[in-house]
CSV table of C-alpha atoms in Angstrom, one decimal:
chain,number,residue,atom,x,y,z
A,1,MET,CA,187.8,127.2,85.0
A,2,LYS,CA,188.6,125.9,88.4
A,3,HIS,CA,185.5,127.6,90.2
A,4,VAL,CA,183.6,126.7,86.9
A,5,LEU,CA,184.5,122.7,87.5
A,6,ILE,CA,183.8,122.8,91.3
A,7,PHE,CA,180.4,124.5,90.9
A,8,LEU,CA,179.5,121.7,88.3
A,9,THR,CA,180.1,119.0,90.6
A,10,ALA,CA,178.4,120.1,93.5
A,11,LEU,CA,175.2,121.0,91.2
A,12,LEU,CA,175.4,117.6,89.9
A,13,LEU,CA,175.7,116.0,93.3
A,14,ALA,CA,172.6,117.9,94.5
A,15,THR,CA,170.5,116.7,91.7
A,16,SER,CA,171.9,113.3,91.7
A,17,ALA,CA,168.4,111.9,92.4
A,18,HIS,CA,167.1,113.0,89.2
A,19,ALA,CA,170.1,112.1,86.9
A,20,GLN,CA,170.9,110.0,83.9
A,21,PHE,CA,174.1,108.8,82.3
A,22,GLY,CA,174.8,108.1,79.0
A,23,ILE,CA,177.0,107.2,76.0
A,24,LYS,CA,177.1,109.0,72.6
A,25,ALA,CA,178.8,108.8,69.2
A,26,GLY,CA,178.3,110.6,65.7
A,27,VAL,CA,179.7,112.3,62.6
A,28,ASN,CA,181.6,115.8,62.6
A,29,ALA,CA,181.3,118.0,59.3
A,30,ALA,CA,184.0,120.0,60.6
A,31,VAL,CA,186.0,123.4,59.0
A,32,LEU,CA,188.3,125.9,60.1
A,33,ASP,CA,187.2,129.3,58.9
A,34,GLY,CA,187.7,132.9,59.7
A,35,ASP,CA,189.3,135.9,58.5
A,36,ASN,CA,192.0,137.2,56.3
A,37,LEU,CA,192.5,133.9,54.5
A,38,GLY,CA,193.4,135.5,51.1
A,39,SER,CA,193.3,133.2,48.4
A,40,THR,CA,193.4,130.3,50.4
A,41,SER,CA,189.8,128.4,50.6
A,42,THR,CA,188.6,126.0,53.4
A,43,THR,CA,186.3,123.0,52.9
A,44,TYR,CA,184.6,120.8,55.4
A,45,LYS,CA,186.2,117.6,56.3
A,46,THR,CA,184.1,114.5,57.6
A,47,TYR,CA,185.2,113.5,61.1
A,48,TYR,CA,183.3,111.8,64.3
A,49,HIS,CA,183.0,112.3,68.0
A,50,ALA,CA,182.2,110.0,70.7
A,51,GLY,CA,182.1,110.2,74.7
A,52,VAL,CA,179.7,110.4,77.8
A,53,PHE,CA,176.9,112.6,79.3
A,54,TYR,CA,175.5,113.2,82.2
A,55,GLU,CA,171.7,114.7,82.6
A,56,ALA,CA,170.8,116.4,85.7
A,57,GLU,CA,167.1,117.6,86.0
A,58,LEU,CA,166.7,120.9,87.9
A,59,ILE,CA,163.0,122.3,87.4
A,60,GLY,CA,160.3,120.9,85.4
A,61,PRO,CA,161.4,120.4,82.0
A,62,VAL,CA,164.8,121.8,82.4
A,63,SER,CA,168.0,120.0,83.0
A,64,ILE,CA,172.1,120.7,82.6
A,65,GLN,CA,173.9,118.4,80.5
A,66,PRO,CA,177.8,118.3,80.8
A,67,GLU,CA,179.2,115.9,78.4
A,68,LEU,CA,183.2,114.8,78.1
A,69,LEU,CA,183.7,114.1,74.2
A,70,TYR,CA,186.9,112.6,72.3
A,71,SER,CA,186.2,115.0,68.6
A,72,LEU,CA,188.0,114.9,65.5
A,73,GLN,CA,187.9,118.4,64.2
A,74,GLY,CA,190.0,120.3,61.3
A,75,SER,CA,189.9,121.3,57.7
A,76,SER,CA,190.8,121.0,54.1
A,77,PHE,CA,193.2,124.0,52.8
A,78,LYS,CA,193.7,125.2,49.4
A,79,ASP,CA,195.4,127.7,47.4
A,80,ALA,CA,197.3,128.3,44.4
A,81,VAL,CA,200.1,126.4,45.9
A,82,GLY,CA,198.6,123.0,47.0
A,83,ASN,CA,196.5,121.1,49.1
A,84,TYR,CA,196.5,120.6,53.0
A,85,ASP,CA,194.5,118.9,55.6
A,86,ALA,CA,194.6,119.5,59.2
A,87,LYS,CA,192.9,117.0,61.5
A,88,LEU,CA,192.8,118.2,65.0
A,89,HIS,CA,192.1,116.0,68.2
A,90,TYR,CA,190.0,117.5,70.9
A,91,LEU,CA,188.9,116.6,74.3
A,92,ASN,CA,185.7,118.9,74.7
A,93,LEU,CA,183.2,119.8,77.8
A,94,PRO,CA,180.2,121.0,76.6
A,95,VAL,CA,178.0,122.4,79.4
A,96,LEU,CA,174.4,122.5,78.0
A,97,ALA,CA,171.1,123.8,79.3
A,98,LYS,CA,168.3,121.4,78.1
A,99,VAL,CA,164.7,122.0,77.7
A,100,THR,CA,162.7,118.6,76.9
A,101,VAL,CA,158.8,118.8,76.0
A,102,GLY,CA,157.6,115.3,75.1
A,103,PRO,CA,160.0,113.3,73.0
A,104,VAL,CA,161.3,116.6,71.5
A,105,PHE,CA,164.4,118.5,73.3
A,106,VAL,CA,166.5,121.7,72.6
A,107,GLU,CA,169.8,122.4,73.8
A,108,ALA,CA,172.6,125.5,74.2
A,109,GLY,CA,175.6,126.1,76.1
A,110,PRO,CA,179.4,126.6,76.0
A,111,GLN,CA,182.0,124.1,75.3
A,112,PHE,CA,185.6,124.1,76.4
A,113,GLY,CA,188.0,122.2,74.1
A,114,LEU,CA,191.7,121.2,74.7
A,115,LEU,CA,193.7,120.3,71.7
A,116,LEU,CA,195.5,116.8,72.2
A,117,ARG,CA,197.1,116.3,69.1
A,118,LYS,CA,197.2,117.6,65.4
A,119,ASP,CA,197.8,115.6,62.1
A,120,ALA,CA,198.6,117.2,58.9
A,121,SER,CA,199.1,115.9,55.3
A,122,GLY,CA,199.2,117.3,52.0
A,123,ASP,CA,201.7,119.3,49.5
A,124,LEU,CA,201.2,122.8,50.6
A,125,ASN,CA,204.4,124.9,51.2
A,126,VAL,CA,204.5,126.6,54.2
A,127,SER,CA,207.0,129.7,54.5
A,128,SER,CA,210.0,129.7,56.9
A,129,SER,CA,208.5,132.7,58.6
A,130,GLY,CA,205.3,130.6,59.9
A,131,ASN,CA,202.8,132.8,58.6
A,132,GLY,CA,199.5,131.6,57.6
A,133,PRO,CA,196.9,129.3,58.6
A,134,TYR,CA,198.9,126.2,58.3
A,135,SER,CA,201.6,126.4,61.2
A,136,GLY,CA,199.8,126.0,64.4
A,137,TYR,CA,197.0,125.7,66.8
A,138,LYS,CA,196.3,127.1,70.2
A,139,ARG,CA,195.8,124.4,72.8
A,140,GLY,CA,192.2,125.9,74.1
A,141,ASP,CA,189.1,126.4,72.3
A,142,LEU,CA,185.9,128.3,73.2
A,143,SER,CA,182.6,127.4,71.4
A,144,LEU,CA,179.4,128.3,71.6
A,145,CYS,CA,176.8,125.1,71.0
A,146,ALA,CA,173.2,124.8,70.2
A,147,GLY,CA,171.1,121.6,69.3
A,148,ALA,CA,167.9,119.6,69.0
A,149,GLY,CA,166.6,116.2,68.9
A,150,LEU,CA,164.2,113.3,69.6
A,151,LYS,CA,164.2,111.2,72.6
A,152,LEU,CA,162.7,107.9,72.0
A,153,GLY,CA,163.0,106.0,75.1
A,154,ASN,CA,166.3,105.4,76.2
A,155,LEU,CA,167.7,106.2,72.8
A,156,LEU,CA,168.4,109.8,71.4
A,157,LEU,CA,168.9,111.2,68.2
A,158,GLY,CA,170.4,114.8,68.0
A,159,GLY,CA,171.8,117.3,65.8
A,160,ARG,CA,174.3,120.2,67.1
A,161,PHE,CA,176.0,123.1,65.7
A,162,ASN,CA,179.4,124.6,67.4
A,163,ALA,CA,180.6,127.8,66.6
A,164,GLY,CA,184.1,128.4,67.8
A,165,VAL,CA,184.5,131.8,69.5
A,166,ASN,CA,188.2,132.5,69.8
A,167,ASP,CA,191.2,132.7,67.1
A,168,ILE,CA,192.9,129.3,67.3
A,169,ASN,CA,195.8,130.0,64.6
A,170,ASP,CA,198.8,129.9,66.9
A,171,VAL,CA,201.2,132.1,64.7
A,172,LYS,CA,203.4,133.7,67.0
A,173,ASN,CA,203.7,137.1,65.2
A,174,LEU,CA,200.0,137.7,64.8
A,175,SER,CA,199.8,141.5,64.5
A,176,GLY,CA,198.9,142.8,60.9
A,177,ALA,CA,195.4,143.1,59.4
A,178,ASN,CA,196.0,140.4,57.0
A,179,ASP,CA,197.1,137.9,59.3
A,180,SER,CA,194.7,134.7,59.3
A,181,ARG,CA,192.3,133.9,62.2
A,182,LEU,CA,190.6,130.5,62.4
A,183,ARG,CA,187.9,129.2,64.3
A,184,ASN,CA,186.4,125.9,64.6
A,185,ARG,CA,182.9,125.4,63.0
A,186,VAL,CA,181.3,122.0,63.6
A,187,ILE,CA,177.9,120.3,62.4
A,188,GLN,CA,177.4,117.3,64.3
A,189,ALA,CA,174.6,114.5,64.2
A,190,TYR,CA,174.8,111.9,66.9
A,191,VAL,CA,173.0,108.6,68.4
A,192,ALA,CA,173.0,108.6,72.1
A,193,LEU,CA,172.0,105.4,74.9
A,194,GLN,CA,170.7,106.9,78.1
A,195,PHE,CA,170.3,104.9,81.4
A,196,ASP,CA,168.1,105.5,84.1
A,197,ASN,CA,169.7,105.2,87.4
A,198,ASP,CA,166.5,103.9,89.5
């Protein structure tokens, strides 16, 4: 991770003559979904994200865009016992390759997430053994992102899908075939304002 940050810093400094800084905010439709949930169902919850980004032109229409986002994610769980809502507060660092043709752009790349805090509410009884998708969540999250949008002057309108790669269920004794695996799934719609550095 340290080497990735050093490389990105050097790359951004080298391309700073053709770079633009911006701010963005938008809506998240987030769910925690995965394998071996049994009778538990998960549904999307509506949250938000906000942060800053830095777009550095590379060659022609291709640029690289790292972002730093505060993002609320999570899910609503339901089973025969009751309901439970999980709200996860992430600091996300997407690093996206971006191609812009006219007013249209597409973007894709990895996202590294750090769980800052978790909030829980509901009436679901959690077993004392800590099993199930309700007990704890790992600090780190890795996602793959893809999106598209329109650039209208300094205003950007876009949408993105973030698919979690790693299991974030932090049950200490995950070993059996029936243990729950959870991955972040987030659909984002956002508005951004980009500032020229001229």
